[in-house]
Coordinates of C-alpha atoms in Angstrom, one line a residue:
X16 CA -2.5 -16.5 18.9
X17 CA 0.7 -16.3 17.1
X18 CA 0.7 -14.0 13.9
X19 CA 1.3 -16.1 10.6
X20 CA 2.7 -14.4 7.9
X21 CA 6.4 -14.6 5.5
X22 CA 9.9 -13.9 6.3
X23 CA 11.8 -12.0 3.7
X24 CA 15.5 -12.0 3.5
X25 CA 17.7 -9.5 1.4
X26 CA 21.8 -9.9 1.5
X27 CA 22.8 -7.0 -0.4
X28 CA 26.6 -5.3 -1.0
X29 CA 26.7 -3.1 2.3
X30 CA 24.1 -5.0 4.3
X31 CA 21.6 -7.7 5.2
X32 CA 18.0 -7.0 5.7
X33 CA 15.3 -9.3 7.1
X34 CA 11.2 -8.6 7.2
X35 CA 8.3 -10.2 8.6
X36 CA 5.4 -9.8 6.9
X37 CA 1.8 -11.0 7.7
X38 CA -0.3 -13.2 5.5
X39 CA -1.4 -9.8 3.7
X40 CA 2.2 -8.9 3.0
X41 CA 2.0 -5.8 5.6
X42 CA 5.5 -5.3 7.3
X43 CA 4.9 -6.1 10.8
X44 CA 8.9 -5.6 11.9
X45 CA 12.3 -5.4 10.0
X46 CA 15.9 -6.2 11.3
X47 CA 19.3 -5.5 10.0
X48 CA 23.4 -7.2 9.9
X49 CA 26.0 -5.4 8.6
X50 CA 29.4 -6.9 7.3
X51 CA 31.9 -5.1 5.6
X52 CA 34.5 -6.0 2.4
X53 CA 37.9 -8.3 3.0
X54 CA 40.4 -6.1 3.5
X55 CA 43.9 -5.8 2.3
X56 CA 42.4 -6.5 -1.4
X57 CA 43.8 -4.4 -4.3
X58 CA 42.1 -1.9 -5.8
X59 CA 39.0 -2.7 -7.6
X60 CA 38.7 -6.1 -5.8
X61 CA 36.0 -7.0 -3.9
X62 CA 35.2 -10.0 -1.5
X63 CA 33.1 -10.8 1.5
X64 CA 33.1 -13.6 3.8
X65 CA 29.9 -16.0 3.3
X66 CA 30.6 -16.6 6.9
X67 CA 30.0 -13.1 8.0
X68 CA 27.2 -13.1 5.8
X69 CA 25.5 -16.3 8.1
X70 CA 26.5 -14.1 11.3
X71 CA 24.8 -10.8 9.7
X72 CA 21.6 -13.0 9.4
X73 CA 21.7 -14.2 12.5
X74 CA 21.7 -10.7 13.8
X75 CA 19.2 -9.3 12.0
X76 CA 16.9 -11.9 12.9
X77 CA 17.7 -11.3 16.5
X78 CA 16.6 -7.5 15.9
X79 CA 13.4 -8.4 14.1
X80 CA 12.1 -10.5 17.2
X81 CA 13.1 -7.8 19.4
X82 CA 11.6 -5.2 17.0
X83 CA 8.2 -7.3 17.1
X84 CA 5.2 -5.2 18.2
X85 CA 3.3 -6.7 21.5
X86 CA 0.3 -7.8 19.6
X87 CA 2.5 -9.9 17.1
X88 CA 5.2 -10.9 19.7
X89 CA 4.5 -14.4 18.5
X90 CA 5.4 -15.5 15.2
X91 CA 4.2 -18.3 12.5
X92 CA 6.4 -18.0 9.9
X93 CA 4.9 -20.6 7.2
X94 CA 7.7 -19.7 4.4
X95 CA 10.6 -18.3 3.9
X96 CA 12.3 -16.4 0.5
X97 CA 15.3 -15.3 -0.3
X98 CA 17.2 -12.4 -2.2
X99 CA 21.0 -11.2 -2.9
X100 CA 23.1 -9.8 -4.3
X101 CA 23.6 -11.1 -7.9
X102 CA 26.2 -12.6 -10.0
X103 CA 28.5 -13.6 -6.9
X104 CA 31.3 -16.3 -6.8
X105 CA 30.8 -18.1 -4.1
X106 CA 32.7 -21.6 -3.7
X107 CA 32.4 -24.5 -1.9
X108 CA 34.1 -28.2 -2.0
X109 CA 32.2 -31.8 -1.8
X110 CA 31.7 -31.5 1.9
X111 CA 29.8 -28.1 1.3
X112 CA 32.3 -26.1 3.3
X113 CA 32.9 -22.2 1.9
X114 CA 36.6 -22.6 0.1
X115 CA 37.1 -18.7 1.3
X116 CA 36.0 -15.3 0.5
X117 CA 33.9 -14.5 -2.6
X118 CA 34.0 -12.7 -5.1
X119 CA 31.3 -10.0 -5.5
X120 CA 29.7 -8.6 -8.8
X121 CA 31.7 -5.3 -8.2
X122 CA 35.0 -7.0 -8.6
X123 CA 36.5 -5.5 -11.9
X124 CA 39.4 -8.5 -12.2
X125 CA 37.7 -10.2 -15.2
X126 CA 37.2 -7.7 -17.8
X127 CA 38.9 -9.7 -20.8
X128 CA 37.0 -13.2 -19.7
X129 CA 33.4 -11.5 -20.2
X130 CA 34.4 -9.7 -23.6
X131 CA 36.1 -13.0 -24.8
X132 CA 32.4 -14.8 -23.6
X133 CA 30.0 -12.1 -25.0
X134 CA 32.4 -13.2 -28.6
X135 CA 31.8 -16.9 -28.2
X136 CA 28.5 -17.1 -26.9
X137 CA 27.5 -14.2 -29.0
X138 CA 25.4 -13.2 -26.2
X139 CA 25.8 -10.4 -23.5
X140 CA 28.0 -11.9 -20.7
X141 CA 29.3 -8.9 -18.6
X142 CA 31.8 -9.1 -16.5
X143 CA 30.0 -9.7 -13.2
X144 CA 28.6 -12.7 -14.4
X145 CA 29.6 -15.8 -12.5
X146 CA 30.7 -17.6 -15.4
X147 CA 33.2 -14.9 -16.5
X148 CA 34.6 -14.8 -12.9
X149 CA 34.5 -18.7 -12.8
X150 CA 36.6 -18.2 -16.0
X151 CA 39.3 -16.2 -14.8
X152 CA 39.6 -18.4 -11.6
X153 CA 40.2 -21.7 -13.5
X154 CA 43.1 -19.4 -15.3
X155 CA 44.3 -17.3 -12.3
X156 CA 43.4 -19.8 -9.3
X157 CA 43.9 -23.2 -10.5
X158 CA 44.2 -25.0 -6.8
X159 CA 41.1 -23.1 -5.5
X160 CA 39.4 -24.5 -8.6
X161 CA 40.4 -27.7 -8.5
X162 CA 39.2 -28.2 -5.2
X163 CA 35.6 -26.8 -6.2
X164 CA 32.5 -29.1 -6.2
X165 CA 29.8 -26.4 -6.0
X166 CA 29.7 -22.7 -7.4
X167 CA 27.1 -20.3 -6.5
X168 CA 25.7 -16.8 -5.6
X169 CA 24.9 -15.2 -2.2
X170 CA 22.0 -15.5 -2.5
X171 CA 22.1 -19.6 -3.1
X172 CA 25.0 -19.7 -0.2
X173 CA 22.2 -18.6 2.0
X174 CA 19.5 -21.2 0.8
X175 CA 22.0 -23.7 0.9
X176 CA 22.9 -22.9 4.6
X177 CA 19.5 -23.0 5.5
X178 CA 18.3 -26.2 3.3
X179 CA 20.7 -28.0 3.2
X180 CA 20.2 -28.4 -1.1
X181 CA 22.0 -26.8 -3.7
X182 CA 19.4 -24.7 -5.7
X183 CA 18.9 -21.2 -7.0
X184 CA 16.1 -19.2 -8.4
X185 CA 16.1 -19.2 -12.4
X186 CA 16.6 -15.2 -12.4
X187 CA 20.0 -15.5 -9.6
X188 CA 20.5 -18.7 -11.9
X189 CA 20.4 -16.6 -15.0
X190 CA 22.9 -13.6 -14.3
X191 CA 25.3 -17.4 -13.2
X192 CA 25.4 -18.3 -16.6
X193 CA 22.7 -18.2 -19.6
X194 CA 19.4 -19.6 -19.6
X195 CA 17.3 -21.0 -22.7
X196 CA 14.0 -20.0 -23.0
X197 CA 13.4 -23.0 -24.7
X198 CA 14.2 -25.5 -21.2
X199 CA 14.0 -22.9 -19.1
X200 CA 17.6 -24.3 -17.9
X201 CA 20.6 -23.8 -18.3
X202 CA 21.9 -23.2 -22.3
X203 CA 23.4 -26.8 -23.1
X204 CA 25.4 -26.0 -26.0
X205 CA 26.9 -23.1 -24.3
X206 CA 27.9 -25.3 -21.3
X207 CA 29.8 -27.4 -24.0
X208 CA 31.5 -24.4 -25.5
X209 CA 32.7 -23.0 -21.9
X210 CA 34.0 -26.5 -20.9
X211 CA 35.9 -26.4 -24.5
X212 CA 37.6 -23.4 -23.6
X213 CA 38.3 -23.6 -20.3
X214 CA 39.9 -26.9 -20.9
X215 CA 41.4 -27.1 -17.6
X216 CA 42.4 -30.6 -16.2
X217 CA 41.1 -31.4 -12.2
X218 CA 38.2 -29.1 -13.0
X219 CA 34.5 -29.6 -13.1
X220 CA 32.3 -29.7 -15.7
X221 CA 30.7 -26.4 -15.4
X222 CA 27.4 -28.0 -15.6
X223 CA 27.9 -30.9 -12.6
X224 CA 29.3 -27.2 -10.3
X225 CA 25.9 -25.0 -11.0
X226 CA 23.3 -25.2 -8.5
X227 CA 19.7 -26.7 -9.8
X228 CA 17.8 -24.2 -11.6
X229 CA 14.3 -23.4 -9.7
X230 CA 10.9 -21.2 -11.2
X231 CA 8.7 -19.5 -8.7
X232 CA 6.6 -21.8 -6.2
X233 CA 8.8 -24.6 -6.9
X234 CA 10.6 -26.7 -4.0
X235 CA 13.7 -25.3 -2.8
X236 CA 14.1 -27.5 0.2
X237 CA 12.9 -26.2 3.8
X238 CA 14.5 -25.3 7.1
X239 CA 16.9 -27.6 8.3
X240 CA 18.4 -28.6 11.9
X241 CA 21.7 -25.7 11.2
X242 CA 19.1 -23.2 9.4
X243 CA 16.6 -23.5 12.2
X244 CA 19.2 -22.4 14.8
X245 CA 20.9 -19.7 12.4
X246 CA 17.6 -17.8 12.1
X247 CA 15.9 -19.0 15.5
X248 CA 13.0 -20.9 14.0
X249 CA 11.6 -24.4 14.2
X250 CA 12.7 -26.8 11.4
X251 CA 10.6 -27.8 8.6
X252 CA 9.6 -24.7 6.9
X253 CA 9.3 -24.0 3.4
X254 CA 11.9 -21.9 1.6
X255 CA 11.2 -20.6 -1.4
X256 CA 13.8 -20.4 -4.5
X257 CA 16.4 -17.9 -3.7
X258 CA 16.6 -15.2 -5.9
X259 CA 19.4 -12.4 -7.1
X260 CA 18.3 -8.6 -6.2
X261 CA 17.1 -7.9 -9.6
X262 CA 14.3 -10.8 -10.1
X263 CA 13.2 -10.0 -6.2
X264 CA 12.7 -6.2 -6.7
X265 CA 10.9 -7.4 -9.9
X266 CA 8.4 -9.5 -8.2
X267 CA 8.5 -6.2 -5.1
X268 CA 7.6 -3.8 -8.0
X269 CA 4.7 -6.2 -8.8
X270 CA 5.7 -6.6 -12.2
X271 CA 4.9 -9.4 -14.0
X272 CA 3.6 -7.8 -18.6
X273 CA 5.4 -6.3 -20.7
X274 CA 5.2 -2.2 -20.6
X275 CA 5.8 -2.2 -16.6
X276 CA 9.4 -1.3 -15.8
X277 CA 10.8 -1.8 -12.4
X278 CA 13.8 0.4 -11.8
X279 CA 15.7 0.3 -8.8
X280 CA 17.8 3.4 -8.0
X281 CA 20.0 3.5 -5.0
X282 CA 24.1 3.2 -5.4
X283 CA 23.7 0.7 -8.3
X284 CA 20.7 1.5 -10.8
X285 CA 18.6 -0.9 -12.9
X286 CA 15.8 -1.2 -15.1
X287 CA 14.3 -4.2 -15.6
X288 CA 12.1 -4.9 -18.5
X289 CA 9.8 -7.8 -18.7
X290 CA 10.3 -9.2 -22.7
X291 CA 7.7 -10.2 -24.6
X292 CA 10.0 -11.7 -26.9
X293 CA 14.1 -12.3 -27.7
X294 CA 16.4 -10.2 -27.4
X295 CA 18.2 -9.4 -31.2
X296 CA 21.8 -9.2 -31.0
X297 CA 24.3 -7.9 -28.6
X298 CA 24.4 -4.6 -26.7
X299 CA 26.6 -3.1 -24.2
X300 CA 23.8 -1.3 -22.3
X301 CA 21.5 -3.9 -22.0
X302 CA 21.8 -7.1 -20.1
X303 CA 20.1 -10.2 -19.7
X304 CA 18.2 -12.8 -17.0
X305 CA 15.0 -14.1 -16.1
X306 CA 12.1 -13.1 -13.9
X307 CA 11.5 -15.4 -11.2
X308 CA 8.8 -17.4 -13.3
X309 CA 11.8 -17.5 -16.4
X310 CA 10.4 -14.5 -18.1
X311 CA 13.3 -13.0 -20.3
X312 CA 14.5 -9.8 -18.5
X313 CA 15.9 -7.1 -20.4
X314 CA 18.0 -4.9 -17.9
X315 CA 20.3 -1.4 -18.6
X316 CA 22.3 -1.5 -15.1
X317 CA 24.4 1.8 -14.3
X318 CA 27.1 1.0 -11.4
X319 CA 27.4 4.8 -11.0
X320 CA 23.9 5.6 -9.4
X321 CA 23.7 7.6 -6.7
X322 CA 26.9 7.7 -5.4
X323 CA 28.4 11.0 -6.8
X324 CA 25.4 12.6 -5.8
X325 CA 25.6 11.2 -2.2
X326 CA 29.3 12.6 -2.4
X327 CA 28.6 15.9 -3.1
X328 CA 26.0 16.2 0.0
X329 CA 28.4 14.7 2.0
X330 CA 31.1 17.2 0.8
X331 CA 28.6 20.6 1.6
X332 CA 27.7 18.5 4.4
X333 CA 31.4 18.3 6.1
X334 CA 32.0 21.8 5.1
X335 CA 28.9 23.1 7.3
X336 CA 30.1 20.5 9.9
X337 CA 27.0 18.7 9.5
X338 CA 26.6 14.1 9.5
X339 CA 25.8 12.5 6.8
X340 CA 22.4 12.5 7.6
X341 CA 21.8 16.5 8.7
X342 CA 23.4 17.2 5.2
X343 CA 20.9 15.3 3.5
X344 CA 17.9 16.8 5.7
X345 CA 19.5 20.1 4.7
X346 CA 20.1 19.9 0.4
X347 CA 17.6 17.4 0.0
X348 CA 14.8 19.7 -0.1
X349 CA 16.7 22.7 -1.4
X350 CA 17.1 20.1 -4.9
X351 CA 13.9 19.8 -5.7
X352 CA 12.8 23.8 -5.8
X353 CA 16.3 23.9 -7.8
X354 CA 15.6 25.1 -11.6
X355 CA 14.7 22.2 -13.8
X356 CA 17.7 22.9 -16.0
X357 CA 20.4 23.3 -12.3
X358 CA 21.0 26.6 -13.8
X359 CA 23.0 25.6 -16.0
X360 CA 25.4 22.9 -14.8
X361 CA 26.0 19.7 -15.7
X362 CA 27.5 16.8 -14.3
X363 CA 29.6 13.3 -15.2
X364 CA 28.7 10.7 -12.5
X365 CA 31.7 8.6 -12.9
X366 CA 33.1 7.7 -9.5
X367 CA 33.4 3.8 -11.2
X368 CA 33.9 2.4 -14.3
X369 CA 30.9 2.1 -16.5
X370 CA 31.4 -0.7 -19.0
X371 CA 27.6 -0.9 -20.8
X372 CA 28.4 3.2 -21.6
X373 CA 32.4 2.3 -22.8
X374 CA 33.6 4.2 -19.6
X375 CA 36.4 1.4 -18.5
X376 CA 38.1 3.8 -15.5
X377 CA 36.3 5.6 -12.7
X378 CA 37.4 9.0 -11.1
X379 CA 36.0 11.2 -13.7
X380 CA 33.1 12.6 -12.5
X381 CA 33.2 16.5 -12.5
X382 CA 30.6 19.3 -12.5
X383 CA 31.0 22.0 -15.3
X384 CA 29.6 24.7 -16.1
X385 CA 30.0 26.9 -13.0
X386 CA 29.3 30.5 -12.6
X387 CA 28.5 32.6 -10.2
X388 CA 25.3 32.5 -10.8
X389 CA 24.3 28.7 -10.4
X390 CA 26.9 28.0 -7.6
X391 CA 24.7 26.5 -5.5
X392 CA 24.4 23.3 -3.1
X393 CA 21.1 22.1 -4.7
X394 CA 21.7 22.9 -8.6
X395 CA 25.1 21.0 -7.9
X396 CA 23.3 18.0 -6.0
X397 CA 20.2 18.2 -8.5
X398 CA 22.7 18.0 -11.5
X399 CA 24.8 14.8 -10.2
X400 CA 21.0 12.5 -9.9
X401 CA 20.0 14.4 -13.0
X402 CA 23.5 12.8 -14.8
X403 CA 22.2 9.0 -13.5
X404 CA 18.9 9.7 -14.6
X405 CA 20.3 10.7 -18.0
X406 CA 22.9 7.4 -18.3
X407 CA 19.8 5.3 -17.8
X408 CA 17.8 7.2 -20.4
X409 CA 20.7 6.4 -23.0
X410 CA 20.3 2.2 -22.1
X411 CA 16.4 2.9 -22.1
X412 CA 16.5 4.0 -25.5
X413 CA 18.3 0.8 -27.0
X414 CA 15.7 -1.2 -25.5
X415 CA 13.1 1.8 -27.6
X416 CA 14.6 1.1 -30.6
X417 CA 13.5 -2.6 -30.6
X418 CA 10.6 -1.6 -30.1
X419 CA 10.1 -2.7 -26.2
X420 CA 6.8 -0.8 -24.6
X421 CA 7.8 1.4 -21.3
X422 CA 4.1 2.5 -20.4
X423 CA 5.4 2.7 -16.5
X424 CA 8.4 2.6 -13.8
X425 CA 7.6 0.9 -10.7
X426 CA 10.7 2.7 -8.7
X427 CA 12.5 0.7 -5.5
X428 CA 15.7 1.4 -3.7
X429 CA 17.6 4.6 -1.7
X430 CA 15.9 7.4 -3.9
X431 CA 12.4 6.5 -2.5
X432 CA 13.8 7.9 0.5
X433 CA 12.5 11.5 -1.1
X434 CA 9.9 10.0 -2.9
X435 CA 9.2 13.8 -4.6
X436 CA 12.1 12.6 -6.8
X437 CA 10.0 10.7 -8.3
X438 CA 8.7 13.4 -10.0
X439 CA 11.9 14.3 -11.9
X440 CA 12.7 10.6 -12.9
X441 CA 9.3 11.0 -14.6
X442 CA 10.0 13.8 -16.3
X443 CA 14.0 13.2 -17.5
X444 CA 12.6 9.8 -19.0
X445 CA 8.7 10.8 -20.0
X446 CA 7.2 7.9 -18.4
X447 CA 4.7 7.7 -15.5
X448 CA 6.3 6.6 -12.0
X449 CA 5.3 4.6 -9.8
X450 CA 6.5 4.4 -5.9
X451 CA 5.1 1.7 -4.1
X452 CA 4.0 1.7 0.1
X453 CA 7.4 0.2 1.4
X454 CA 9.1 0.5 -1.1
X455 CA 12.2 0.8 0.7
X456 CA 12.4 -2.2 1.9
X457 CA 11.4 -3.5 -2.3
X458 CA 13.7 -6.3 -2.2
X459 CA 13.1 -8.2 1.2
X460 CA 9.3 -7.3 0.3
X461 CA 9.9 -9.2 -2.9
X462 CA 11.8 -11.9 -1.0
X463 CA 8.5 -12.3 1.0
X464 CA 6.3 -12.0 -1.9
X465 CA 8.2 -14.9 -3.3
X466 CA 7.9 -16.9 0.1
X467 CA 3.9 -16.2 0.1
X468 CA 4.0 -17.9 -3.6
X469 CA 5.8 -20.9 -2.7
X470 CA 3.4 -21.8 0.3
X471 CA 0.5 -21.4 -2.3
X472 CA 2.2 -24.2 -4.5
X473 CA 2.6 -25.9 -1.6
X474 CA -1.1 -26.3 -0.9
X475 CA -1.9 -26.5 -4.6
X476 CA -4.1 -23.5 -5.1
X477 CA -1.8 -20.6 -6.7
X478 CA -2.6 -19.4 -9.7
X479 CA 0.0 -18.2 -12.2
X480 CA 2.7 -16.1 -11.4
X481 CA 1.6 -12.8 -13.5
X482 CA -2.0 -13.4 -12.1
X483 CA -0.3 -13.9 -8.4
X484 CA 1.1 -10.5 -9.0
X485 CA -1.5 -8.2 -10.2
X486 CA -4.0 -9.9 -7.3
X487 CA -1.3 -8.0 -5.0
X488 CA -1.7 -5.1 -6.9
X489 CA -3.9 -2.5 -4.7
X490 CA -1.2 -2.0 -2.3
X491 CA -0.6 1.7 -1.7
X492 CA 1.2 4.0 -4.3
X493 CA 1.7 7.6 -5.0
X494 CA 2.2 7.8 -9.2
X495 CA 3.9 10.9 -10.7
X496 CA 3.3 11.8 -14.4
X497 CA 5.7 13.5 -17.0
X498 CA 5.2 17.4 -16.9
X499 CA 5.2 18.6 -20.6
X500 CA 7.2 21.7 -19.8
X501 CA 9.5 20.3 -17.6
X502 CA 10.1 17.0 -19.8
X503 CA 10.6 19.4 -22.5
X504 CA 13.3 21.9 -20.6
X505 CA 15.0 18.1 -19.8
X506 CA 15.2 17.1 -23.6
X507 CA 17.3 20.1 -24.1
X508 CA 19.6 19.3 -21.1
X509 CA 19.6 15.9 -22.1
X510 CA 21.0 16.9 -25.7
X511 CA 24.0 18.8 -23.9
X512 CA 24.7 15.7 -21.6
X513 CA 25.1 13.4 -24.6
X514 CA 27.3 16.3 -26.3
X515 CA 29.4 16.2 -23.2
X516 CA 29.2 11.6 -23.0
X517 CA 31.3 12.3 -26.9
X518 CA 34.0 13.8 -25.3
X519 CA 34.4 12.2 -22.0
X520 CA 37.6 10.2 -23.6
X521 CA 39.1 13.2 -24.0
X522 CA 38.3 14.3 -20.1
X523 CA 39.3 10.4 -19.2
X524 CA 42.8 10.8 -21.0
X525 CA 43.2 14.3 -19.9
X526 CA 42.8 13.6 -15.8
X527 CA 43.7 9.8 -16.2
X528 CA 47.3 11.3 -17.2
X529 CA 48.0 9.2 -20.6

């Protein structure tokens, strides 16, 4: 008998990931595409083919089959979810055909359009959000906007491919353009005010180019003739709303109450925190969206996560002639008997800008405090994740200030590779963690969990979303809790690395040359 269970999908910066699950969720076999940026772009633009995205699916799904066990050879896949990357500009005209590259949410061109939004909307509208990008198109690109009939994300490219309908998940939908909790749609009068000062003629009403808004379990069209042959299915099944990264590693972490925090921490890091109410005013650390059942999110997102920590292995790692992954294997477990304190040294993670911490240029991350003494691989390595760990502390602590309960991170993403890490994010931020079975693959798993909830609603017997979630709760975990000493040795450190965030203007004009 074939094996029924979910297919996950998850179409993030570097990479595309697809899982199937059974009907219990368990991973029964994972595949993977890869695509890389457009090249020839100038620096700190960013774009990727939607078309190479299709042909990374197709892939992947090749490798799943082929990765399938014996006894689950045969597959019943009864739905189908979606995740991706968020706040993408993806393009299309009337016929539906891609009107070239996007434009990714690590593309720095728009700046000025999502301060001059955040002013007018007085709301938090980075610049990665669609509608800032769509902004600076209809200024900078005025034939390639003309010529738009549909604007979406990767993650609605995707569902569109495979349905055939133009709809998105309220949370992708969300971190598009703003959502009002009071329609659970998209915000009216602020569609009115964008049109107003976009003012461009041959354009769209912004509101006649943004895909349909969809909650959890609701219809987001099923597998049709081109999606069936693109992932090598039969036709006809259910596909649940796609979803950005953010609400899918939500839904993975489980999290569906206020107090449970579900931070993913890989080369990007965020904490999402479910609201139990609005959001007062306007911060640079903290952003906003939806859950996948139109929950208000509260999210600090850090674009410098683990990748000047990644850069120094891979520097001790050349030196000793070692891959990428030997110099892992090798510092890895060397950071966490390091000294709690890395002897001393602290680190700037700034490879990138960081706009919610004012850091608008990247290339200053820099190590100081050296001495003989603490010159070491693994107080170096410890005291680059230990600088993350402290940036999303200082976003954390806006959201304290309101008053927001943080009783536990759920933790996703690259660092649960060493899970023992754990251990110190529990400590730098005194709050229990949390690391899921899987949780590697947090975001496809979500991407399935999503799937499984959309063929309940389909049959008419799910309950809530929150209630869906905690009924998936027993899955296996290993929890870490905050070590009084260790929490307390961090404070300390914690009070130099803010000491050393006042001057890092001075660094910036120093190295920057101005």
């Amino acid at each position: 008998m074939a094996t029924r269970g979910y297919l996950g999908i998850d179409a993030g910066t570097q990479g595309l990931s697809v899982i199937f699950t059974d009907e219990q969720l368990k991973i029964i076999a994972s595949g993977e595409g890869d695509y890389d940026m457009a090249p020839g772009l100038a620096e700190g633009c960013y774009e990727q083919s939607p078309g190479d995205w299709e042909a990374a699916l197709s892939s992947a799904m090749q490798q799943l089959k082929a990765a399938l066990p014996a006894e689950h050879v045969e597959i019943d896949v009864l739905a189908i979810g979606v995740s991706g990357q968020m706040h993408g500009e993806v393009m299309a005209d009337a016929d539906g055909a891609s009107l070239g590259n996007a434009r990714l949410w690590c593309d720095s061109r728009n700046d000025a359009e999502g301060d001059e939004l955040t002013r007018r909307f007085n709301a938090k509208i980075p610049k990665r959000a669609t509608v800032a990008r769509w902004l600076w198109t209809i200024r900078n690109q005025g034939e390639k906007a003309s010529k738009t009939a549909h604007l979406t994300t990767p993650a609605g490219w995707i569902s569109y491919r495979l349905t055939g309908q133009w709809t998105l998940g309220i949370g992708d939908a969300a971190g598009m353009f703003p959502i009002a909790q009071t329609t659970l749609d998209y915000d009216e009068k602020l569609l009115a005010s964008f049109d107003e000062l976009a003012g461009a003629a041959g354009v769209a009403s912004l509101k006649t180019l943004l895909p349909t808004v969809r909650r959890a379990g609701e219809d987001a069209g099923s597998l049709n003739a081109s999606g069936a042959k693109m992932l090598g299915l039969p036709e006809g099944i259910p596909v649940a709303p796609a979803e950005g990264d953010q609400p899918a590693a939500l839904a993975g972490s489980l999290i569906g109450e206020p107090g449970m925090v579900s931070v993913s921490f890989g080369t990007s890091v965020c904490a999402n925190y479910v609201g139990d109410r609005a959001f007062e005013g306007v911060s640079a650390a903290v952003d906003h969206f939806c859950a996948a059942d139109g929950k208000p999110i509260n999210m600090v997102w850090l674009r410098n996560g683990t990748t000047f920590m990644n850069a120094v292995v891979e520097m001790f790692g050349s030196v000793l002639g070692e891959d990428r992954s030997a110099g892992f294997a090798a510092v890895i477990p060397e950071v966490l008997e390091a000294p709690t304190d890395c002897g001393g040294l602290l680190a700037l993670p700034f490879m990138d800008d960081e706009p919610g911490l004012g850091v608008r240029r990247g290339g200053t991350a820099l190590l100081v405090g050296l001495n003989p003494e603490n010159a070491r691989p693994a107080n170096a390595v410890k005291a680059a994740l230990l600088s993350t760990m402290f940036n999303l502390r200082i976003g954390c602590e806006v959201l304290d200030q309101q008053g927001y309960p943080r009783n536990e991170l759920i933790l996703t993403g690259g660092l649960v590779k060493t899970p023992e890490l754990g251990q110190l994010l529990a400590d730098a931020l005194r709050t229990p963690v949390t690391v899921l079975e899987g949780a590697e693959e947090g975001t496809a798993w979500g991407a399935a969990l999503m799937a499984k909830y959309r063929d309940a609603t389909r049959q008419g017997d799910a309950p809530d979303w929150p209630e869906f979630l905690a009924a998936h709760a027993d899955a296996g975990r290993r929890r870490f809790q905050p070590l009084a000493a260790a929490a307390d040795e961090l404070d300390a450190v914690y009070g130099k690395y803010k000491r050393l965030m006042d001057v890092h203007g001075a660094l910036d004009e120093a190295v920057g040359g101005r």
